[in-house]
Short mmCIF file of C-alpha atoms and ligand atoms in Angstrom, two decimals:
data_model
loop_
_atom_site.label_atom_id
_atom_site.label_comp_id
_atom_site.label_asym_id
_atom_site.label_seq_id
_atom_site.Cartn_x
_atom_site.Cartn_y
_atom_site.Cartn_z
CA MET A 1187 18.37 5.01 -11.18
CA VAL A 1188 15.91 6.08 -13.86
CA MET A 1189 17.12 8.77 -16.31
CA VAL A 1190 14.96 11.89 -15.99
CA SER A 1191 14.53 13.52 -19.41
CA ALA A 1192 11.98 16.12 -18.22
CA TYR A 1193 10.50 17.35 -14.97
CA ALA A 1194 7.11 19.01 -14.41
CA ARG A 1195 5.36 20.13 -11.25
CA PRO A 1196 1.69 20.70 -12.17
CA SER A 1197 -0.50 22.65 -9.78
CA THR A 1198 -3.84 21.29 -11.01
CA MET A 1199 -5.11 17.75 -11.46
CA ASP A 1200 -6.12 18.43 -15.08
CA GLU A 1201 -2.58 19.53 -15.89
CA ALA A 1202 -1.12 16.48 -14.12
CA LEU A 1203 -3.42 14.09 -16.02
CA GLU A 1204 -2.53 15.73 -19.32
CA LEU A 1205 1.20 15.42 -18.60
CA LEU A 1206 0.83 11.81 -17.43
CA SER A 1207 -0.93 10.82 -20.64
CA TRP A 1208 2.37 11.32 -22.53
CA SER A 1209 4.31 8.18 -23.33
CA GLY A 1210 7.17 7.71 -20.85
CA ALA A 1211 5.64 9.98 -18.20
CA VAL A 1212 5.58 8.72 -14.60
CA ALA A 1213 4.09 10.15 -11.43
CA LEU A 1214 6.62 11.14 -8.78
CA ALA A 1215 5.45 11.06 -5.16
CA GLY A 1216 8.12 10.54 -2.47
CA GLY A 1217 10.57 9.14 -5.02
CA THR A 1218 11.90 6.39 -2.73
CA ARG A 1219 11.05 3.65 -5.18
CA LEU A 1220 11.59 5.60 -8.39
CA GLY A 1221 14.99 6.74 -7.08
CA GLY A 1222 15.97 3.13 -6.42
CA ASP A 1223 14.81 1.96 -9.87
CA SER A 1224 17.90 0.48 -11.52
CA SER A 1225 16.34 -0.08 -14.96
CA ALA A 1226 18.07 2.97 -16.51
CA ARG A 1227 14.93 3.74 -18.52
CA GLU A 1228 14.27 7.33 -19.59
CA VAL A 1229 11.23 8.95 -17.96
CA GLU A 1230 9.41 12.26 -17.87
CA VAL A 1231 8.66 12.91 -14.25
CA VAL A 1232 5.39 14.49 -13.14
CA ASP A 1233 5.86 15.62 -9.54
CA LEU A 1234 2.58 15.39 -7.58
CA GLN A 1235 3.65 17.51 -4.62
CA ALA A 1236 1.85 20.74 -5.64
CA LEU A 1237 -1.53 18.98 -5.94
CA ARG A 1238 -2.25 19.07 -2.20
CA LEU A 1239 -3.11 15.39 -2.00
CA ASP A 1240 -2.03 14.96 1.61
CA GLY A 1241 -4.05 15.06 4.83
CA ILE A 1242 -5.94 12.64 7.04
CA ARG A 1243 -9.58 13.41 7.81
CA ALA A 1244 -12.75 11.75 9.04
CA ASP A 1245 -15.10 10.90 6.16
CA GLY A 1246 -18.21 9.80 8.08
CA GLU A 1247 -18.66 7.51 11.06
CA HIS A 1248 -15.81 4.98 11.27
CA LEU A 1249 -14.39 6.18 7.93
CA LEU A 1250 -11.05 7.88 7.40
CA ARG A 1251 -9.83 9.47 4.17
CA VAL A 1252 -6.05 9.58 3.76
CA GLY A 1253 -4.60 11.65 0.92
CA ALA A 1254 -2.25 9.85 -1.47
CA MET A 1255 0.67 12.18 -0.71
CA THR A 1256 0.45 11.47 3.02
CA ARG A 1257 3.88 10.26 4.13
CA LEU A 1258 4.17 6.85 5.77
CA GLN A 1259 5.51 8.56 8.91
CA GLN A 1260 2.40 10.76 9.08
CA LEU A 1261 0.33 7.56 9.19
CA VAL A 1262 2.52 6.25 12.01
CA ASP A 1263 2.10 9.50 13.96
CA SER A 1264 -1.65 10.01 13.54
CA ASP A 1265 -3.85 8.85 16.44
CA ARG A 1266 -6.85 8.92 14.06
CA VAL A 1267 -5.38 5.98 12.15
CA PRO A 1268 -6.20 2.46 13.47
CA ALA A 1269 -3.36 0.98 15.53
CA LEU A 1270 -2.91 -1.96 13.15
CA VAL A 1271 -2.37 0.38 10.18
CA ARG A 1272 0.01 2.64 12.13
CA GLU A 1273 2.17 -0.31 13.15
CA ALA A 1274 2.14 -1.75 9.61
CA ALA A 1275 3.24 1.66 8.24
CA ARG A 1276 6.05 1.73 10.83
CA ARG A 1277 7.26 -1.69 9.74
CA GLU A 1278 7.13 -0.76 6.05
CA ARG A 1279 10.49 1.06 5.81
CA PRO A 1280 13.17 2.68 8.04
CA SER A 1281 12.32 6.15 9.42
CA THR A 1282 14.34 8.05 6.79
CA LEU A 1283 12.32 6.43 4.00
CA ARG A 1284 9.02 6.69 5.90
CA ALA A 1285 9.50 10.45 6.05
CA GLN A 1286 9.64 10.49 2.24
CA GLY A 1287 7.56 7.56 0.95
CA THR A 1288 3.84 8.14 0.48
CA LEU A 1289 0.69 6.09 0.82
CA GLY A 1290 -0.08 6.64 -2.89
CA GLY A 1291 3.37 5.32 -3.86
CA CYS A 1292 2.89 2.26 -1.70
CA VAL A 1293 -0.55 1.53 -3.18
CA ALA A 1294 0.60 2.12 -6.78
CA THR A 1295 3.62 -0.16 -6.24
CA GLY A 1296 1.55 -3.02 -4.76
CA ASP A 1297 4.52 -4.86 -3.31
CA GLY A 1298 3.63 -8.42 -2.25
CA GLU A 1299 5.49 -7.97 1.04
CA SER A 1300 3.80 -4.73 2.04
CA GLU A 1301 2.31 -5.12 5.50
CA LEU A 1302 0.67 -1.70 5.13
CA LEU A 1303 -1.30 -2.95 2.12
CA ALA A 1304 -2.40 -6.07 4.03
CA ALA A 1305 -3.53 -3.90 6.96
CA LEU A 1306 -5.48 -1.70 4.53
CA LEU A 1307 -7.11 -4.76 2.93
CA VAL A 1308 -8.60 -5.89 6.25
CA HIS A 1309 -9.69 -2.30 6.94
CA GLU A 1310 -11.78 -2.41 3.72
CA ALA A 1311 -9.71 0.24 1.94
CA LEU A 1312 -11.12 1.97 -1.11
CA VAL A 1313 -8.66 3.54 -3.57
CA HIS A 1314 -9.69 6.82 -5.20
CA VAL A 1315 -8.23 7.32 -8.68
CA GLU A 1316 -8.45 10.23 -11.16
CA THR A 1317 -8.04 9.78 -14.90
CA SER A 1318 -8.95 11.98 -17.86
CA ARG A 1319 -12.26 10.04 -17.94
CA GLY A 1320 -13.12 11.16 -14.39
CA ALA A 1321 -12.89 9.94 -10.81
CA ASP A 1322 -13.35 6.36 -9.70
CA SER A 1323 -13.22 4.49 -6.38
CA VAL A 1324 -12.10 0.87 -6.37
CA PRO A 1325 -11.78 -1.64 -3.50
CA LEU A 1326 -8.07 -2.11 -2.76
CA GLU A 1327 -8.34 -5.84 -3.55
CA SER A 1328 -9.48 -5.12 -7.14
CA PHE A 1329 -7.03 -2.24 -7.49
CA LEU A 1330 -4.07 -4.51 -6.61
CA ALA A 1331 -5.31 -7.25 -8.94
CA GLY A 1332 -5.40 -4.67 -11.77
CA LEU A 1333 -1.84 -3.37 -11.33
CA PRO A 1334 0.18 -1.97 -13.01
CA LEU A 1335 -1.80 1.25 -12.95
CA GLY A 1336 -2.83 2.49 -16.37
CA ALA A 1337 -0.99 5.44 -17.91
CA GLY A 1338 -2.54 8.81 -17.07
CA SER A 1339 -3.91 7.72 -13.68
CA VAL A 1340 -3.35 9.40 -10.32
CA VAL A 1341 -4.22 7.82 -6.99
CA THR A 1342 -5.69 10.70 -5.00
CA ALA A 1343 -6.66 9.10 -1.68
CA VAL A 1344 -7.47 5.94 0.22
CA THR A 1345 -10.53 5.57 2.45
CA LEU A 1346 -10.53 3.00 5.23
CA CYS A 1347 -12.93 1.72 7.89
CA THR A 1348 -11.67 2.28 11.41
CA ASP A 1349 -13.99 0.14 13.56
CA GLY A 1350 -13.72 -3.49 14.63
CA ALA A 1351 -11.14 -5.63 16.40
CA ALA A 1352 -7.92 -6.29 14.50
CA ALA A 1353 -4.70 -8.25 14.93
CA ALA A 1354 -1.48 -8.99 13.06
CA CYS A 1355 1.20 -11.64 13.27
CA HIS A 1356 4.35 -12.12 11.21
CA THR A 1357 7.48 -14.21 10.84
CA ALA A 1358 10.74 -12.57 9.76
CA ARG A 1359 14.43 -13.43 9.91
CA THR A 1360 15.03 -10.71 12.52
CA PRO A 1361 12.58 -8.48 14.45
CA ALA A 1362 13.29 -5.49 12.17
CA ASP A 1363 13.37 -7.38 8.87
CA ARG A 1364 10.48 -7.45 6.42
CA ALA A 1365 8.17 -10.37 7.13
CA ILE A 1366 8.54 -13.54 5.08
CA VAL A 1367 4.80 -13.98 5.62
CA ALA A 1368 2.47 -11.74 7.64
CA ALA A 1369 -1.19 -12.28 8.49
CA PHE A 1370 -3.74 -9.59 9.32
CA ALA A 1371 -7.31 -10.07 10.53
CA ARG A 1372 -10.19 -7.79 11.44
CA GLN A 1373 -13.59 -8.64 12.87
CA THR A 1374 -16.63 -6.38 12.60
CA GLU A 1375 -20.39 -6.90 12.89
CA ASP A 1376 -20.35 -7.60 9.14
CA GLY A 1377 -17.86 -10.44 9.35
CA ARG A 1378 -14.17 -11.26 9.33
CA ARG A 1379 -11.45 -10.33 6.85
CA VAL A 1380 -8.02 -11.96 6.68
CA ALA A 1381 -5.11 -10.76 4.53
CA LEU A 1382 -1.65 -12.19 3.90
CA THR A 1383 1.67 -10.86 2.62
CA GLY A 1384 4.44 -12.96 1.10
CA VAL A 1385 2.22 -15.51 -0.65
CA ALA A 1386 1.27 -13.80 -3.92
CA ARG A 1387 2.33 -11.02 -6.31
CA THR A 1388 0.53 -8.50 -4.07
CA PRO A 1389 -0.94 -8.82 -0.57
CA ILE A 1390 -4.27 -10.66 -0.82
CA LEU A 1391 -7.49 -11.23 1.08
CA VAL A 1392 -7.99 -14.92 1.85
CA ARG A 1393 -10.82 -17.14 3.05
CA LEU A 1394 -10.11 -20.15 5.28
CA GLY A 1395 -9.25 -23.13 3.10
CA ASP A 1396 -8.10 -21.07 0.09
CA ALA A 1397 -5.35 -22.86 -1.89
CA LEU A 1398 -2.15 -20.77 -1.96
CA ASP A 1399 0.73 -21.14 -4.39
CA PRO A 1400 3.46 -18.78 -3.14
CA VAL A 1401 6.72 -18.31 -5.02
CA GLY A 1402 9.66 -19.33 -2.81
CA ASP A 1403 12.93 -17.45 -2.43
CA PHE A 1404 16.08 -17.63 -0.29
CA ARG A 1405 14.07 -16.61 2.80
CA GLY A 1406 11.40 -19.25 2.47
CA SER A 1407 10.37 -21.98 0.07
CA SER A 1408 6.86 -22.20 -1.30
CA GLU A 1409 6.01 -25.00 1.21
CA TYR A 1410 7.43 -23.00 4.14
CA ARG A 1411 5.40 -19.92 3.16
CA ARG A 1412 2.25 -22.02 2.90
CA ALA A 1413 2.88 -23.50 6.35
CA LEU A 1414 3.52 -20.02 7.79
CA ALA A 1415 0.32 -18.75 6.20
CA ASP A 1416 -1.68 -21.53 7.93
CA VAL A 1417 -0.15 -21.00 11.35
CA LEU A 1418 -0.21 -17.18 11.28
CA THR A 1419 -3.79 -17.13 10.00
CA GLN A 1420 -4.91 -19.37 12.88
CA ARG A 1421 -3.15 -17.07 15.36
CA VAL A 1422 -4.69 -13.83 14.09
CA VAL A 1423 -8.14 -15.37 13.83
CA GLU A 1424 -7.85 -16.58 17.44
CA ALA A 1425 -6.67 -13.15 18.53
CA ILE A 1426 -9.79 -11.39 17.19
CA SER A 1427 -12.32 -14.10 18.16
C1 FAD B 2408 16.04 1.37 -2.72
C2 FAD B 2408 14.56 1.13 -2.45
C3 FAD B 2408 13.95 0.06 -3.03
C4 FAD B 2408 12.59 -0.15 -2.81
N1 FAD B 2408 12.03 -1.21 -3.38
C5 FAD B 2408 10.72 -1.44 -3.19
C6 FAD B 2408 10.09 -2.52 -3.81
O1 FAD B 2408 10.73 -3.28 -4.53
N2 FAD B 2408 8.76 -2.69 -3.60
C7 FAD B 2408 8.07 -1.81 -2.79
O2 FAD B 2408 6.87 -1.95 -2.59
N3 FAD B 2408 8.63 -0.82 -2.20
C8 FAD B 2408 9.93 -0.60 -2.38
N4 FAD B 2408 10.49 0.43 -1.80
C9 FAD B 2408 9.65 1.14 -0.86
C10 FAD B 2408 8.99 2.34 -1.34
O3 FAD B 2408 9.68 3.26 -0.56
C11 FAD B 2408 7.50 2.28 -1.01
O4 FAD B 2408 6.78 1.50 -1.96
C12 FAD B 2408 6.95 3.70 -0.94
O5 FAD B 2408 5.78 3.79 -0.19
C13 FAD B 2408 6.80 4.31 -2.30
O6 FAD B 2408 6.30 5.63 -2.12
P1 FAD B 2408 6.91 6.88 -2.87
O7 FAD B 2408 5.98 8.00 -2.52
O8 FAD B 2408 8.33 7.09 -2.52
O9 FAD B 2408 6.74 6.44 -4.38
P2 FAD B 2408 7.54 6.87 -5.68
O10 FAD B 2408 8.92 6.30 -5.65
O11 FAD B 2408 7.43 8.33 -5.89
O12 FAD B 2408 6.63 6.12 -6.77
C14 FAD B 2408 6.53 4.69 -6.76
C15 FAD B 2408 5.62 4.26 -7.93
O13 FAD B 2408 4.28 4.65 -7.67
C16 FAD B 2408 3.80 5.56 -8.66
N5 FAD B 2408 3.03 6.55 -7.89
C17 FAD B 2408 3.38 7.17 -6.76
N6 FAD B 2408 2.38 7.92 -6.28
C18 FAD B 2408 1.37 7.79 -7.15
C19 FAD B 2408 0.04 8.33 -7.22
N7 FAD B 2408 -0.44 9.14 -6.27
N8 FAD B 2408 -0.74 7.99 -8.27
C20 FAD B 2408 -0.27 7.15 -9.24
N9 FAD B 2408 0.97 6.60 -9.23
C21 FAD B 2408 1.77 6.92 -8.19
C22 FAD B 2408 5.06 6.14 -9.31
O14 FAD B 2408 4.82 6.56 -10.62
C23 FAD B 2408 6.00 4.94 -9.26
O15 FAD B 2408 5.71 4.04 -10.30
C24 FAD B 2408 11.83 0.71 -1.99
C25 FAD B 2408 12.48 1.79 -1.41
C26 FAD B 2408 13.82 2.00 -1.64
C27 FAD B 2408 14.49 3.18 -1.01
#
């Protein structure tokens, strides 16, 4: 567990950004990952809960804006959220942790096995970030490639497209376990998007024929993950065609 040397709960974004610019300061959202951090480093915690960054609302036709402090369970429960994203949020963590963990925490962590992030990639997610230099919106693919997040940055929301036909397929050791590899696909009038977990440092968008070089572990070698990626991609593409 990290050692907390100071705790602050700012009520404005300006105050939060100022506090987060200090060396050793970290944003605290649901705390499920920070609490499980075994590095024993000393941190100054900036709790985001008073900033009112939660809520799910329509943001134009086929667009949904989800606040960064929205809990994973709120995503699961919302009938505004596309079914693929709701199911991926449900598979992310057990219910006790879903009630605590936030979308912002998941995005800022960028875990390579996150099915929620893969679902968001095919739903063309845009990540909204505030820094002392102002607000910016970045496609999730670029945001994940740029992790870790720079000091003094706060993810405020994620916007996603809700239209189109989508499908997911995964292989895991047991039905409730995290997937070794998972494939997500979505088809719209503008084209098809396919995303994979378990084959790179973060979930990634892939095009058919892309060369993958996954790191193997005790659940699956590099070759096995590559083979899974091929098979699961074919299945999800068939499902949306
Ligand atoms: C024991 C344990 C181990 C876990 N290990 C992993 C793991 O290895 N990989 C993984 O993906 N998930 C892991 N998780 C799952 C974790 O619960 C999810 O990633 C979750 O969605 C994190 O959300 P949170 O709100 O709890 O984040 P927090 O724990 O509060 O924060 C996680 C990270 O994101 C940053 N952050 C959070 N919100 C924002 C924001 N709005 N803007 C900027 N930065 C922000 C924090 O500073 C911190 O670095 C673990 C959970 C547990 C309980």
